[in-house]
GROMACS .gro file of C-alpha atoms in nm:
model
  236
    1UNK     CA    1  -1.987   0.506   1.290
    2UNK     CA    2  -2.352   0.601   1.234
    3UNK     CA    3  -2.256   0.969   1.219
    4UNK     CA    4  -1.981   0.898   0.967
    5UNK     CA    5  -2.227   0.696   0.758
    6UNK     CA    6  -2.485   0.977   0.772
    7UNK     CA    7  -2.232   1.239   0.662
    8UNK     CA    8  -2.094   1.003   0.396
    9UNK     CA    9  -2.437   0.937   0.240
   10UNK     CA   10  -2.531   1.307   0.259
   11UNK     CA   11  -2.210   1.405   0.081
   12UNK     CA   12  -2.241   1.129  -0.176
   13UNK     CA   13  -2.595   1.244  -0.262
   14UNK     CA   14  -2.465   1.599  -0.299
   15UNK     CA   15  -2.213   1.471  -0.555
   16UNK     CA   16  -2.449   1.249  -0.754
   17UNK     CA   17  -2.769   1.456  -0.729
   18UNK     CA   18  -2.586   1.736  -0.907
   19UNK     CA   19  -2.396   1.723  -1.239
   20UNK     CA   20  -2.057   1.753  -1.063
   21UNK     CA   21  -1.994   1.380  -1.019
   22UNK     CA   22  -2.088   1.292  -1.376
   23UNK     CA   23  -1.889   1.583  -1.521
   24UNK     CA   24  -1.581   1.487  -1.319
   25UNK     CA   25  -1.605   1.117  -1.409
   26UNK     CA   26  -1.670   1.179  -1.779
   27UNK     CA   27  -1.391   1.439  -1.802
   28UNK     CA   28  -1.149   1.199  -1.629
   29UNK     CA   29  -1.239   0.911  -1.862
   30UNK     CA   30  -1.217   1.129  -2.174
   31UNK     CA   31  -0.871   1.256  -2.086
   32UNK     CA   32  -0.730   0.917  -1.981
   33UNK     CA   33  -0.900   0.749  -2.279
   34UNK     CA   34  -0.751   0.999  -2.521
   35UNK     CA   35  -0.398   0.949  -2.387
   36UNK     CA   36  -0.445   0.571  -2.378
   37UNK     CA   37  -0.573   0.534  -2.737
   38UNK     CA   38  -0.329   0.783  -2.892
   39UNK     CA   39  -0.017   0.647  -2.722
   40UNK     CA   40  -0.079   0.274  -2.673
   41UNK     CA   41   0.007   0.166  -3.030
   42UNK     CA   42   0.298   0.412  -3.042
   43UNK     CA   43   0.452   0.258  -2.730
   44UNK     CA   44   0.380  -0.090  -2.865
   45UNK     CA   45   0.393  -0.268  -2.528
   46UNK     CA   46   0.117  -0.473  -2.365
   47UNK     CA   47   0.106  -0.286  -2.034
   48UNK     CA   48  -0.070   0.004  -1.866
   49UNK     CA   49   0.236   0.230  -1.862
   50UNK     CA   50   0.057   0.508  -2.053
   51UNK     CA   51  -0.238   0.523  -1.812
   52UNK     CA   52  -0.023   0.491  -1.498
   53UNK     CA   53   0.202   0.762  -1.637
   54UNK     CA   54  -0.067   1.022  -1.709
   55UNK     CA   55  -0.315   0.966  -1.422
   56UNK     CA   56  -0.083   1.103  -1.147
   57UNK     CA   57  -0.060   1.426  -1.347
   58UNK     CA   58  -0.439   1.439  -1.397
   59UNK     CA   59  -0.487   1.385  -1.023
   60UNK     CA   60  -0.310   1.718  -0.962
   61UNK     CA   61  -0.617   1.899  -1.100
   62UNK     CA   62  -0.881   1.631  -1.049
   63UNK     CA   63  -0.849   1.581  -0.672
   64UNK     CA   64  -0.858   1.951  -0.571
   65UNK     CA   65  -1.166   1.987  -0.793
   66UNK     CA   66  -1.337   1.707  -0.596
   67UNK     CA   67  -1.245   1.837  -0.251
   68UNK     CA   68  -1.268   2.215  -0.296
   69UNK     CA   69  -1.635   2.224  -0.192
   70UNK     CA   70  -1.618   1.968   0.092
   71UNK     CA   71  -1.581   2.216   0.381
   72UNK     CA   72  -1.558   2.557   0.213
   73UNK     CA   73  -1.911   2.541   0.068
   74UNK     CA   74  -2.057   2.449   0.406
   75UNK     CA   75  -1.880   2.747   0.558
   76UNK     CA   76  -1.992   2.987   0.289
   77UNK     CA   77  -2.359   2.883   0.307
   78UNK     CA   78  -2.353   2.873   0.688
   79UNK     CA   79  -2.455   2.508   0.710
   80UNK     CA   80  -2.125   2.419   0.877
   81UNK     CA   81  -2.224   2.624   1.183
   82UNK     CA   82  -2.546   2.420   1.201
   83UNK     CA   83  -2.355   2.096   1.150
   84UNK     CA   84  -2.103   2.159   1.430
   85UNK     CA   85  -2.383   2.234   1.678
   86UNK     CA   86  -2.517   1.880   1.629
   87UNK     CA   87  -2.385   1.591   1.840
   88UNK     CA   88  -2.141   1.495   1.566
   89UNK     CA   89  -1.765   1.502   1.624
   90UNK     CA   90  -1.530   1.690   1.394
   91UNK     CA   91  -1.360   1.359   1.313
   92UNK     CA   92  -1.693   1.211   1.198
   93UNK     CA   93  -1.764   1.513   0.975
   94UNK     CA   94  -1.419   1.498   0.815
   95UNK     CA   95  -1.422   1.118   0.780
   96UNK     CA   96  -1.770   1.110   0.622
   97UNK     CA   97  -1.688   1.383   0.371
   98UNK     CA   98  -1.347   1.233   0.290
   99UNK     CA   99  -1.491   0.885   0.229
  100UNK     CA  100  -1.752   1.031  -0.009
  101UNK     CA  101  -1.476   1.207  -0.206
  102UNK     CA  102  -1.275   0.883  -0.212
  103UNK     CA  103  -1.579   0.694  -0.342
  104UNK     CA  104  -1.617   0.945  -0.627
  105UNK     CA  105  -1.248   0.916  -0.718
  106UNK     CA  106  -1.267   0.535  -0.713
  107UNK     CA  107  -1.581   0.549  -0.931
  108UNK     CA  108  -1.384   0.750  -1.185
  109UNK     CA  109  -1.078   0.521  -1.182
  110UNK     CA  110  -1.260   0.183  -1.193
  111UNK     CA  111  -1.394   0.214  -1.552
  112UNK     CA  112  -1.034   0.247  -1.678
  113UNK     CA  113  -0.998  -0.126  -1.598
  114UNK     CA  114  -1.151  -0.177  -1.942
  115UNK     CA  115  -0.822  -0.043  -2.082
  116UNK     CA  116  -0.627  -0.318  -1.905
  117UNK     CA  117  -0.876  -0.580  -2.029
  118UNK     CA  118  -0.818  -0.454  -2.385
  119UNK     CA  119  -0.440  -0.468  -2.333
  120UNK     CA  120  -0.468  -0.824  -2.195
  121UNK     CA  121  -0.647  -0.935  -2.513
  122UNK     CA  122  -0.382  -0.775  -2.735
  123UNK     CA  123  -0.071  -0.903  -2.560
  124UNK     CA  124   0.089  -1.079  -2.264
  125UNK     CA  125   0.019  -0.823  -1.994
  126UNK     CA  126   0.175  -0.849  -1.647
  127UNK     CA  127  -0.140  -0.884  -1.436
  128UNK     CA  128   0.041  -0.846  -1.104
  129UNK     CA  129   0.202  -0.517  -1.202
  130UNK     CA  130  -0.134  -0.390  -1.333
  131UNK     CA  131  -0.317  -0.472  -1.009
  132UNK     CA  132  -0.035  -0.312  -0.809
  133UNK     CA  133  -0.053  -0.005  -1.034
  134UNK     CA  134  -0.422   0.038  -0.958
  135UNK     CA  135  -0.356  -0.004  -0.585
  136UNK     CA  136  -0.092   0.267  -0.616
  137UNK     CA  137  -0.329   0.498  -0.805
  138UNK     CA  138  -0.602   0.467  -0.541
  139UNK     CA  139  -0.352   0.524  -0.258
  140UNK     CA  140  -0.205   0.826  -0.436
  141UNK     CA  141  -0.554   0.967  -0.505
  142UNK     CA  142  -0.655   0.901  -0.142
  143UNK     CA  143  -0.351   1.095  -0.021
  144UNK     CA  144  -0.425   1.386  -0.254
  145UNK     CA  145  -0.790   1.390  -0.138
  146UNK     CA  146  -0.679   1.408   0.227
  147UNK     CA  147  -0.456   1.705   0.138
  148UNK     CA  148  -0.745   1.863  -0.054
  149UNK     CA  149  -0.981   1.814   0.242
  150UNK     CA  150  -0.735   2.008   0.455
  151UNK     CA  151  -0.714   2.282   0.189
  152UNK     CA  152  -1.095   2.306   0.184
  153UNK     CA  153  -1.107   2.336   0.563
  154UNK     CA  154  -0.898   2.655   0.556
  155UNK     CA  155  -1.131   2.886   0.365
  156UNK     CA  156  -1.490   2.970   0.269
  157UNK     CA  157  -1.397   3.016  -0.097
  158UNK     CA  158  -1.401   2.712  -0.326
  159UNK     CA  159  -1.161   2.886  -0.565
  160UNK     CA  160  -0.911   2.955  -0.287
  161UNK     CA  161  -0.956   2.597  -0.160
  162UNK     CA  162  -0.878   2.464  -0.508
  163UNK     CA  163  -0.567   2.682  -0.543
  164UNK     CA  164  -0.434   2.598  -0.195
  165UNK     CA  165  -0.497   2.226  -0.246
  166UNK     CA  166  -0.339   2.232  -0.591
  167UNK     CA  167  -0.016   2.390  -0.467
  168UNK     CA  168   0.002   2.147  -0.174
  169UNK     CA  169  -0.040   1.836  -0.393
  170UNK     CA  170   0.186   1.985  -0.659
  171UNK     CA  171   0.454   2.035  -0.393
  172UNK     CA  172   0.443   1.666  -0.296
  173UNK     CA  173   0.437   1.572  -0.666
  174UNK     CA  174   0.749   1.779  -0.738
  175UNK     CA  175   0.962   1.647  -0.454
  176UNK     CA  176   1.126   1.364  -0.648
  177UNK     CA  177   1.180   1.595  -0.949
  178UNK     CA  178   1.417   1.826  -0.759
  179UNK     CA  179   1.643   1.561  -0.605
  180UNK     CA  180   1.929   1.639  -0.844
  181UNK     CA  181   1.964   1.993  -0.708
  182UNK     CA  182   1.969   1.888  -0.342
  183UNK     CA  183   2.276   1.811  -0.130
  184UNK     CA  184   2.333   1.439  -0.078
  185UNK     CA  185   2.225   1.442   0.286
  186UNK     CA  186   1.880   1.572   0.184
  187UNK     CA  187   1.813   1.335  -0.105
  188UNK     CA  188   1.694   1.034   0.096
  189UNK     CA  189   1.448   1.216   0.330
  190UNK     CA  190   1.305   1.430   0.048
  191UNK     CA  191   1.269   1.125  -0.176
  192UNK     CA  192   1.082   0.944   0.102
  193UNK     CA  193   0.838   1.236   0.130
  194UNK     CA  194   0.763   1.225  -0.243
  195UNK     CA  195   0.422   1.080  -0.331
  196UNK     CA  196   0.542   0.995  -0.683
  197UNK     CA  197   0.841   0.799  -0.550
  198UNK     CA  198   0.617   0.560  -0.354
  199UNK     CA  199   0.377   0.526  -0.646
  200UNK     CA  200   0.664   0.428  -0.875
  201UNK     CA  201   0.771   0.162  -0.623
  202UNK     CA  202   0.421   0.008  -0.617
  203UNK     CA  203   0.374   0.040  -0.994
  204UNK     CA  204   0.670  -0.195  -1.046
  205UNK     CA  205   0.451  -0.472  -0.902
  206UNK     CA  206   0.585  -0.488  -0.547
  207UNK     CA  207   0.343  -0.361  -0.280
  208UNK     CA  208   0.590  -0.287   0.000
  209UNK     CA  209   0.457  -0.221   0.351
  210UNK     CA  210   0.679   0.090   0.373
  211UNK     CA  211   0.492   0.247   0.082
  212UNK     CA  212   0.154   0.156   0.236
  213UNK     CA  213   0.260   0.302   0.572
  214UNK     CA  214   0.373   0.622   0.398
  215UNK     CA  215   0.036   0.676   0.228
  216UNK     CA  216  -0.168   0.588   0.538
  217UNK     CA  217   0.046   0.823   0.748
  218UNK     CA  218   0.002   1.107   0.499
  219UNK     CA  219  -0.374   1.051   0.483
  220UNK     CA  220  -0.403   1.034   0.862
  221UNK     CA  221  -0.191   1.348   0.908
  222UNK     CA  222  -0.395   1.567   0.673
  223UNK     CA  223  -0.730   1.438   0.797
  224UNK     CA  224  -0.612   1.513   1.152
  225UNK     CA  225  -0.513   1.866   1.043
  226UNK     CA  226  -0.855   1.906   0.876
  227UNK     CA  227  -1.032   1.807   1.199
  228UNK     CA  228  -0.813   2.051   1.396
  229UNK     CA  229  -0.896   2.326   1.147
  230UNK     CA  230  -1.266   2.253   1.193
  231UNK     CA  231  -1.229   2.251   1.572
  232UNK     CA  232  -1.045   2.585   1.563
  233UNK     CA  233  -1.341   2.744   1.384
  234UNK     CA  234  -1.583   2.596   1.638
  235UNK     CA  235  -1.414   2.797   1.916
  236UNK     CA  236  -1.404   3.130   1.727
   0.00000   0.00000   0.00000
């Protein structure tokens, strides 16, 4: 745990000692704020539907931007070789870096709670559905970050890491959009694999254990693949 904490704090300082964290957070809040303020009065309903509708789309670009440097930058600068020679396991390196990225994402999402407070003052908002929506957003972002961590572990180039991660998360995002072209026997398994499908379930206000298990499994799978990718480089 100490190694994970050390890597976590090191990565968090790298985010917040440079402009990257502030740029990412401000850009995220500007985009979500613009969609919230321009659409809320048009929709005319006291809920967070606008924010919960646009954030999954923003995550497609936002999460690969957070994770693209996690492993690839260390490889490019040669510091990864130094890191893997230390008595720190690959799992600790991946876990520490992933938790730092998750902290940055959560720091960007949390200020949007002010939108829900504003909505609550203006109308009779469903508090349970709003809390569930935020839980869904964090789980979805956590899953995308795990996928992005894996994408970053595959290359020394941050640009390539961003592109690979984007196409991976976009693939999961698209799964429930292509159901109508699939044969019936494929609809249920493909729908279950869709990240958006599970988010929609949670957003309705019901946090089902099957949706939680799905996200945790996806996160665990891609963090495991990231650790394996790191281990493969160690033996080259």
